[in-house]
Tab-separated table of C-alpha atoms and ligand atoms in Angstrom:
chain	number	residue	atom	x	y	z
A	1	MET	CA	0.000	0.000	0.000
A	2	SER	CA	1.448	3.347	-1.076
A	3	LEU	CA	0.256	6.930	-0.522
A	4	ALA	CA	0.866	9.464	-3.281
A	5	LEU	CA	0.422	13.240	-3.111
A	6	VAL	CA	-0.334	14.814	-6.502
A	7	THR	CA	-0.346	18.591	-7.020
A	8	GLY	CA	-2.450	19.989	-9.850
A	9	ALA	CA	-4.729	16.945	-9.723
A	10	THR	CA	-7.835	18.654	-11.132
A	11	SER	CA	-6.918	18.536	-14.822
A	12	GLY	CA	-4.465	17.449	-17.503
A	13	LEU	CA	-1.378	15.498	-16.418
A	14	GLY	CA	-2.198	15.676	-12.687
A	15	LEU	CA	-5.664	14.203	-13.234
A	16	THR	CA	-4.166	11.337	-15.246
A	17	PHE	CA	-1.480	10.786	-12.578
A	18	ALA	CA	-4.194	10.570	-9.899
A	19	ARG	CA	-6.374	8.136	-11.898
A	20	THR	CA	-3.411	5.978	-12.972
A	21	LEU	CA	-1.977	5.747	-9.451
A	22	ALA	CA	-5.415	4.938	-8.023
A	23	ALA	CA	-5.907	2.229	-10.668
A	24	ARG	CA	-2.680	0.533	-9.586
A	25	GLY	CA	-3.770	0.604	-5.907
A	26	ASP	CA	-2.276	3.774	-4.433
A	27	ASP	CA	-4.147	5.940	-1.933
A	28	LEU	CA	-4.011	9.653	-2.657
A	29	VAL	CA	-3.666	13.192	-1.352
A	30	LEU	CA	-5.074	15.512	-4.036
A	31	VAL	CA	-3.969	19.163	-4.230
A	32	ALA	CA	-5.176	22.065	-6.421
A	33	ARG	CA	-7.162	25.304	-6.026
A	34	ASP	CA	-10.551	24.191	-7.385
A	35	GLU	CA	-12.230	22.492	-4.421
A	36	ALA	CA	-15.319	21.343	-6.339
A	37	ARG	CA	-13.191	19.531	-8.938
A	38	LEU	CA	-11.020	17.997	-6.183
A	39	ASP	CA	-14.120	16.705	-4.372
A	40	ALA	CA	-15.557	15.233	-7.580
A	41	LEU	CA	-12.287	13.380	-8.255
A	42	ALA	CA	-12.068	12.200	-4.644
A	43	THR	CA	-15.605	10.764	-4.898
A	44	GLU	CA	-14.688	8.958	-8.136
A	45	LEU	CA	-11.524	7.424	-6.643
A	46	ARG	CA	-13.152	6.491	-3.322
A	47	ALA	CA	-15.803	4.609	-5.311
A	48	ARG	CA	-12.891	2.501	-6.610
A	49	GLY	CA	-11.905	1.636	-3.042
A	50	ARG	CA	-9.108	4.144	-2.527
A	51	THR	CA	-8.549	6.315	0.557
A	52	VAL	CA	-8.400	9.921	-0.669
A	53	HIS	CA	-7.546	13.146	1.168
A	54	VAL	CA	-8.268	16.524	-0.410
A	55	VAL	CA	-6.133	19.610	0.253
A	56	PRO	CA	-7.400	22.721	-1.542
A	57	ALA	CA	-4.437	25.094	-1.815
A	58	ASP	CA	-3.035	27.853	-3.988
A	59	LEU	CA	0.625	26.876	-4.338
A	60	SER	CA	1.657	30.385	-5.319
A	61	THR	CA	0.872	31.501	-1.752
A	62	ARG	CA	2.819	30.961	1.464
A	63	ASP	CA	-0.287	29.786	3.296
A	64	GLY	CA	-1.253	27.330	0.537
A	65	VAL	CA	2.222	25.750	0.442
A	66	ALA	CA	2.291	25.529	4.267
A	67	ARG	CA	-0.969	23.553	4.228
A	68	VAL	CA	0.425	21.055	1.725
A	69	VAL	CA	3.722	20.757	3.661
A	70	ASP	CA	1.600	19.890	6.719
A	71	ALA	CA	-0.224	17.233	4.682
A	72	VAL	CA	3.098	15.671	3.582
A	73	HIS	CA	4.184	15.429	7.230
A	74	GLU	CA	0.802	14.267	8.546
A	75	HIS	CA	0.185	11.541	5.944
A	76	ARG	CA	3.855	10.483	5.645
A	77	ILE	CA	3.554	10.119	1.888
A	78	ASP	CA	5.471	7.529	-0.158
A	79	LEU	CA	5.330	9.382	-3.499
A	80	LEU	CA	5.350	13.129	-4.190
A	81	VAL	CA	4.208	14.260	-7.649
A	82	ASN	CA	5.140	17.935	-8.076
A	83	ASN	CA	2.998	18.617	-11.138
A	84	ALA	CA	0.961	21.850	-10.655
A	85	GLY	CA	2.045	24.581	-13.028
A	86	SER	CA	1.076	27.225	-15.533
A	87	SER	CA	2.612	29.810	-17.815
A	88	ILE	CA	1.889	33.501	-18.211
A	89	GLY	CA	1.630	33.554	-22.012
A	90	LYS	CA	3.951	36.549	-22.428
A	91	PHE	CA	7.717	36.743	-22.262
A	92	PHE	CA	9.757	38.310	-19.458
A	93	GLY	CA	10.147	42.011	-20.196
A	94	ASP	CA	6.506	42.284	-21.300
A	95	THR	CA	5.110	40.708	-18.135
A	96	ASP	CA	3.990	42.283	-14.890
A	97	ILE	CA	6.694	41.612	-12.278
A	98	ALA	CA	4.021	40.703	-9.697
A	99	ASP	CA	2.877	37.899	-12.043
A	100	GLU	CA	6.497	36.757	-12.431
A	101	ASP	CA	6.922	36.661	-8.631
A	102	SER	CA	3.789	34.550	-8.339
A	103	GLN	CA	5.002	32.164	-11.073
A	104	LEU	CA	8.369	31.796	-9.337
A	105	ASP	CA	6.526	30.859	-6.122
A	106	LEU	CA	4.371	28.270	-7.945
A	107	MET	CA	7.005	26.758	-10.253
A	108	VAL	CA	10.136	26.884	-8.062
A	109	LYS	CA	9.459	27.639	-4.412
A	110	ALA	CA	6.432	25.359	-3.942
A	111	PRO	CA	8.080	22.227	-5.418
A	112	MET	CA	11.257	22.969	-3.426
A	113	ASP	CA	9.332	23.273	-0.139
A	114	LEU	CA	7.371	20.095	-0.886
A	115	MET	CA	10.561	18.181	-1.743
A	116	ALA	CA	12.095	19.307	1.560
A	117	ALA	CA	8.995	18.087	3.427
A	118	ALA	CA	9.062	14.796	1.496
A	119	LEU	CA	12.721	14.263	2.457
A	120	ASP	CA	11.756	14.856	6.121
A	121	VAL	CA	9.466	11.813	6.011
A	122	MET	CA	11.375	9.666	3.489
A	123	ARG	CA	14.949	9.907	4.781
A	124	PRO	CA	14.343	8.381	8.237
A	125	ARG	CA	12.671	5.332	6.674
A	126	ARG	CA	15.158	5.208	3.766
A	127	SER	CA	12.533	4.928	1.047
A	128	GLY	CA	10.401	7.166	-1.116
A	129	ARG	CA	9.871	8.522	-4.614
A	130	ILE	CA	9.678	12.053	-5.970
A	131	LEU	CA	8.368	12.791	-9.447
A	132	ASN	CA	8.749	16.365	-10.675
A	133	VAL	CA	7.040	17.609	-13.821
A	134	ALA	CA	9.250	19.912	-15.911
A	135	SER	CA	9.075	20.310	-19.708
A	136	VAL	CA	11.204	19.921	-22.813
A	137	ALA	CA	11.246	23.735	-22.555
A	138	ALA	CA	13.925	23.180	-19.890
A	139	PHE	CA	16.359	22.452	-22.732
A	140	THR	CA	15.616	25.684	-24.647
A	141	PRO	CA	16.371	29.351	-23.786
A	142	ARG	CA	12.783	30.636	-23.672
A	143	GLY	CA	11.935	33.109	-20.921
A	144	THR	CA	11.192	32.483	-17.271
A	145	TYR	CA	9.003	29.406	-17.897
A	146	SER	CA	11.902	27.457	-19.405
A	147	ALA	CA	14.231	28.847	-16.706
A	148	HIS	CA	11.898	27.489	-13.980
A	149	LYS	CA	11.801	24.108	-15.703
A	150	ALA	CA	15.601	24.057	-16.167
A	151	TRP	CA	15.912	24.717	-12.421
A	152	ILE	CA	13.797	21.720	-11.505
A	153	VAL	CA	15.537	19.447	-14.030
A	154	ASN	CA	18.923	20.371	-12.584
A	155	LEU	CA	17.844	19.957	-8.952
A	156	SER	CA	16.076	16.657	-9.714
A	157	ARG	CA	19.222	15.251	-11.344
A	158	TRP	CA	21.228	16.134	-8.252
A	159	MET	CA	18.524	14.815	-5.894
A	160	ASN	CA	18.626	11.453	-7.640
A	161	ILE	CA	22.410	11.251	-7.359
A	162	GLN	CA	22.387	12.419	-3.739
A	163	PHE	CA	19.480	10.439	-2.286
A	164	ALA	CA	19.158	7.266	-4.408
A	165	PRO	CA	21.796	5.591	-2.170
A	166	GLU	CA	19.421	6.372	0.757
A	167	GLY	CA	16.522	4.675	-1.071
A	168	ILE	CA	14.861	7.836	-2.417
A	169	VAL	CA	14.461	8.015	-6.191
A	170	THR	CA	13.850	11.367	-7.915
A	171	THR	CA	12.703	11.478	-11.547
A	172	VAL	CA	11.879	14.586	-13.558
A	173	LEU	CA	9.351	14.227	-16.375
A	174	CYS	CA	9.982	16.466	-19.396
A	175	PRO	CA	6.867	16.410	-21.576
A	176	GLY	CA	6.596	17.911	-25.036
A	177	PHE	CA	3.218	19.292	-26.124
A	178	VAL	CA	0.366	17.571	-24.270
A	179	ARG	CA	-3.358	18.101	-24.824
A	180	THR	CA	-4.533	19.541	-21.476
A	181	GLU	CA	-6.028	22.840	-20.275
A	182	PHE	CA	-2.536	24.387	-20.141
A	183	HIS	CA	-2.544	26.415	-23.378
A	184	GLN	CA	-6.145	27.534	-23.033
A	185	ARG	CA	-5.459	28.766	-19.471
A	186	MET	CA	-2.482	30.822	-20.637
A	187	GLY	CA	-4.465	32.381	-23.497
A	188	VAL	CA	-2.327	30.849	-26.229
A	189	ASP	CA	-3.562	29.473	-29.533
A	190	PRO	CA	-1.527	26.282	-30.161
A	191	SER	CA	-3.188	25.588	-33.547
A	192	ASP	CA	0.087	26.149	-35.423
A	193	VAL	CA	1.753	23.291	-33.523
A	194	PRO	CA	2.064	20.355	-35.973
A	195	GLY	CA	-0.034	17.298	-35.133
A	196	TRP	CA	2.999	15.021	-34.715
A	197	MET	CA	4.241	17.184	-31.815
A	198	TRP	CA	1.194	16.467	-29.649
A	199	THR	CA	1.231	13.700	-27.059
A	200	THR	CA	-1.394	12.398	-24.646
A	201	THR	CA	-1.458	12.576	-20.865
A	202	ASP	CA	-1.477	8.748	-20.830
A	203	GLN	CA	1.772	8.560	-22.834
A	204	GLN	CA	3.449	11.027	-20.477
A	205	VAL	CA	2.194	9.527	-17.214
A	206	ARG	CA	2.904	5.907	-18.135
A	207	GLY	CA	6.368	6.869	-19.413
A	208	ALA	CA	7.144	8.836	-16.253
A	209	LEU	CA	6.009	6.080	-13.875
A	210	ARG	CA	7.988	3.495	-15.860
A	211	ASP	CA	11.150	5.620	-15.650
A	212	LEU	CA	10.558	6.305	-11.941
A	213	GLU	CA	10.408	2.559	-11.281
A	214	LYS	CA	13.692	2.162	-13.205
A	215	GLY	CA	15.301	4.902	-11.079
A	216	LYS	CA	15.995	7.159	-14.069
A	217	ALA	CA	16.702	10.822	-13.269
A	218	VAL	CA	15.196	12.294	-16.454
A	219	SER	CA	12.134	10.970	-18.263
A	220	VAL	CA	11.375	12.099	-21.814
A	221	PRO	CA	8.531	9.908	-23.135
A	222	THR	CA	8.237	9.179	-26.878
A	223	VAL	CA	11.084	8.652	-29.328
A	224	ARG	CA	10.402	11.928	-31.171
A	225	TYR	CA	10.963	14.016	-28.015
A	226	LYS	CA	13.983	11.930	-26.974
A	227	VAL	CA	15.559	12.896	-30.316
A	228	LEU	CA	14.514	16.574	-30.055
A	229	THR	CA	15.817	17.015	-26.504
A	230	THR	CA	19.114	15.311	-27.346
A	231	VAL	CA	19.595	17.673	-30.320
A	232	ALA	CA	18.541	20.679	-28.186
A	233	GLN	CA	21.236	19.920	-25.606
A	234	TYR	CA	24.060	19.926	-28.179
A	235	ALA	CA	22.937	22.420	-30.896
A	236	PRO	CA	23.876	26.137	-30.631
A	237	ALA	CA	21.496	27.997	-28.247
A	238	GLY	CA	20.516	30.580	-30.917
A	239	ILE	CA	19.345	27.872	-33.334
A	240	VAL	CA	17.449	26.034	-30.575
A	241	ALA	CA	15.737	29.306	-29.546
A	242	ALA	CA	14.736	30.087	-33.153
A	243	VAL	CA	13.226	26.623	-33.666
A	244	ALA	CA	11.445	26.696	-30.268
A	245	LYS	CA	9.971	30.132	-31.114
A	246	ARG	CA	8.052	28.624	-34.026
A	247	GLY	CA	6.365	26.234	-31.578
A	248	ARG	CA	3.455	28.418	-30.623
A	249	LYS	CA	1.747	31.764	-31.176
A	250	VAL	CA	1.182	34.059	-28.183
A	251	ALA	CA	-2.334	35.528	-28.126
A	252	GLU	CA	-2.468	38.962	-26.469
B	1	NAP	N1	0.415	20.745	-21.527
B	1	NAP	C1	1.639	20.838	-22.008
B	1	NAP	O1	1.849	20.934	-23.244
B	1	NAP	C2	2.819	20.773	-21.056
B	1	NAP	C3	4.083	20.575	-21.615
B	1	NAP	C4	5.189	20.499	-20.772
B	1	NAP	C5	5.030	20.615	-19.410
B	1	NAP	N2	3.786	20.828	-18.885
B	1	NAP	C6	3.699	20.938	-17.408
B	1	NAP	O2	2.780	19.974	-16.941
B	1	NAP	C7	2.265	20.384	-15.667
B	1	NAP	C8	0.756	20.162	-15.646
B	1	NAP	O3	0.165	21.006	-16.622
B	1	NAP	P1	-1.032	20.538	-17.550
B	1	NAP	O4	-0.556	20.569	-18.950
B	1	NAP	O5	-1.659	19.300	-17.029
B	1	NAP	O6	-1.984	21.803	-17.387
B	1	NAP	P2	-3.465	21.993	-16.813
B	1	NAP	O7	-4.408	21.043	-17.479
B	1	NAP	O8	-3.714	23.459	-16.939
B	1	NAP	O9	-3.325	21.581	-15.283
B	1	NAP	C9	-2.643	22.388	-14.366
B	1	NAP	C10	-2.970	21.912	-12.960
B	1	NAP	O10	-2.230	22.725	-12.027
B	1	NAP	C11	-3.134	23.277	-11.056
B	1	NAP	N3	-2.663	24.600	-10.667
B	1	NAP	C12	-2.396	25.662	-11.469
B	1	NAP	N4	-2.030	26.728	-10.741
B	1	NAP	C13	-2.063	26.337	-9.431
B	1	NAP	C14	-1.818	26.982	-8.189
B	1	NAP	N5	-1.471	28.279	-8.139
B	1	NAP	N6	-1.949	26.268	-7.047
B	1	NAP	C15	-2.321	24.959	-7.087
B	1	NAP	N7	-2.572	24.291	-8.234
B	1	NAP	C16	-2.461	24.964	-9.387
B	1	NAP	C17	-4.485	23.318	-11.767
B	1	NAP	O11	-5.565	23.190	-10.857
B	1	NAP	P3	-6.487	24.385	-10.253
B	1	NAP	O12	-6.784	25.343	-11.370
B	1	NAP	O13	-7.672	23.653	-9.716
B	1	NAP	O14	-5.649	24.990	-9.181
B	1	NAP	C18	-4.432	22.048	-12.617
B	1	NAP	O15	-4.833	20.942	-11.850
B	1	NAP	C19	2.709	21.838	-15.479
B	1	NAP	O16	3.784	21.883	-14.572
B	1	NAP	C20	3.165	22.262	-16.872
B	1	NAP	O17	4.157	23.269	-16.814
B	1	NAP	C21	2.684	20.904	-19.665
């Protein structure tokens, strides 16, 4: 019996993580802002025999993060899925700095605080798993969003080296384009993204959980994105930025 805490469980990748983990027998702590959607998911998963705790929280706020840290300590979780995230839809320089501060809190500070809390409960028992959701954007120079994702890729790699000998595996998932509410929420029209670049939440979640079980530090599901991210890490940054720029249109 394993207990997993999933942030951003109300839609997209987080929803698929929650359903997939429940289907394989895990109990869950579900975190997001939308309490009605959390309750509906909890009801669905309890009907399948799972124990489910709901923690409504805005992870861009100090108070919200503190509540989830408390839940990590109280429930002594076995698996942390740091998935909640969003993007502003404008590039740094054209954004409001208050929005950037809030994004930094959500994308960097919240996962860091939750990883620290997870280590508190996992290190004494010498077992646990941490799955962080980054993006292939981590491998491209593309504003603060890709900088946040590069931060979590780098820290996850180190976490896996540092804590795997203590029985704690850290894997960072780097998805390409996935059909979720992400682009709609950021006010971006992704219709110019070629069909072959889209993946499903199932492909990403199954790939990530497989790589987590193997103890891999970085998970890039699908062959096409494995090739793209390998090229992106060795090609000149200017060329990578120019290609990445064609990926989507910003609606303002
Ligand atoms: N979709 C893509 O193409 C793509 C590609 C690469 C990486 N990603 C990454 O995948 C992760 C999941 O995104 P998604 O594509 O599944 O998008 P999504 O469908 O928009 O889901 C985002 C989830 O995060 C939660 N969330 C957003 N802001 C929050 C906040 N301040 N506090 C707590 N929860 C918050 C949302 O729930 P509430 O609104 O209920 O709070 C929702 O459950 C993100 O980290 C994103 O950067 C997505």
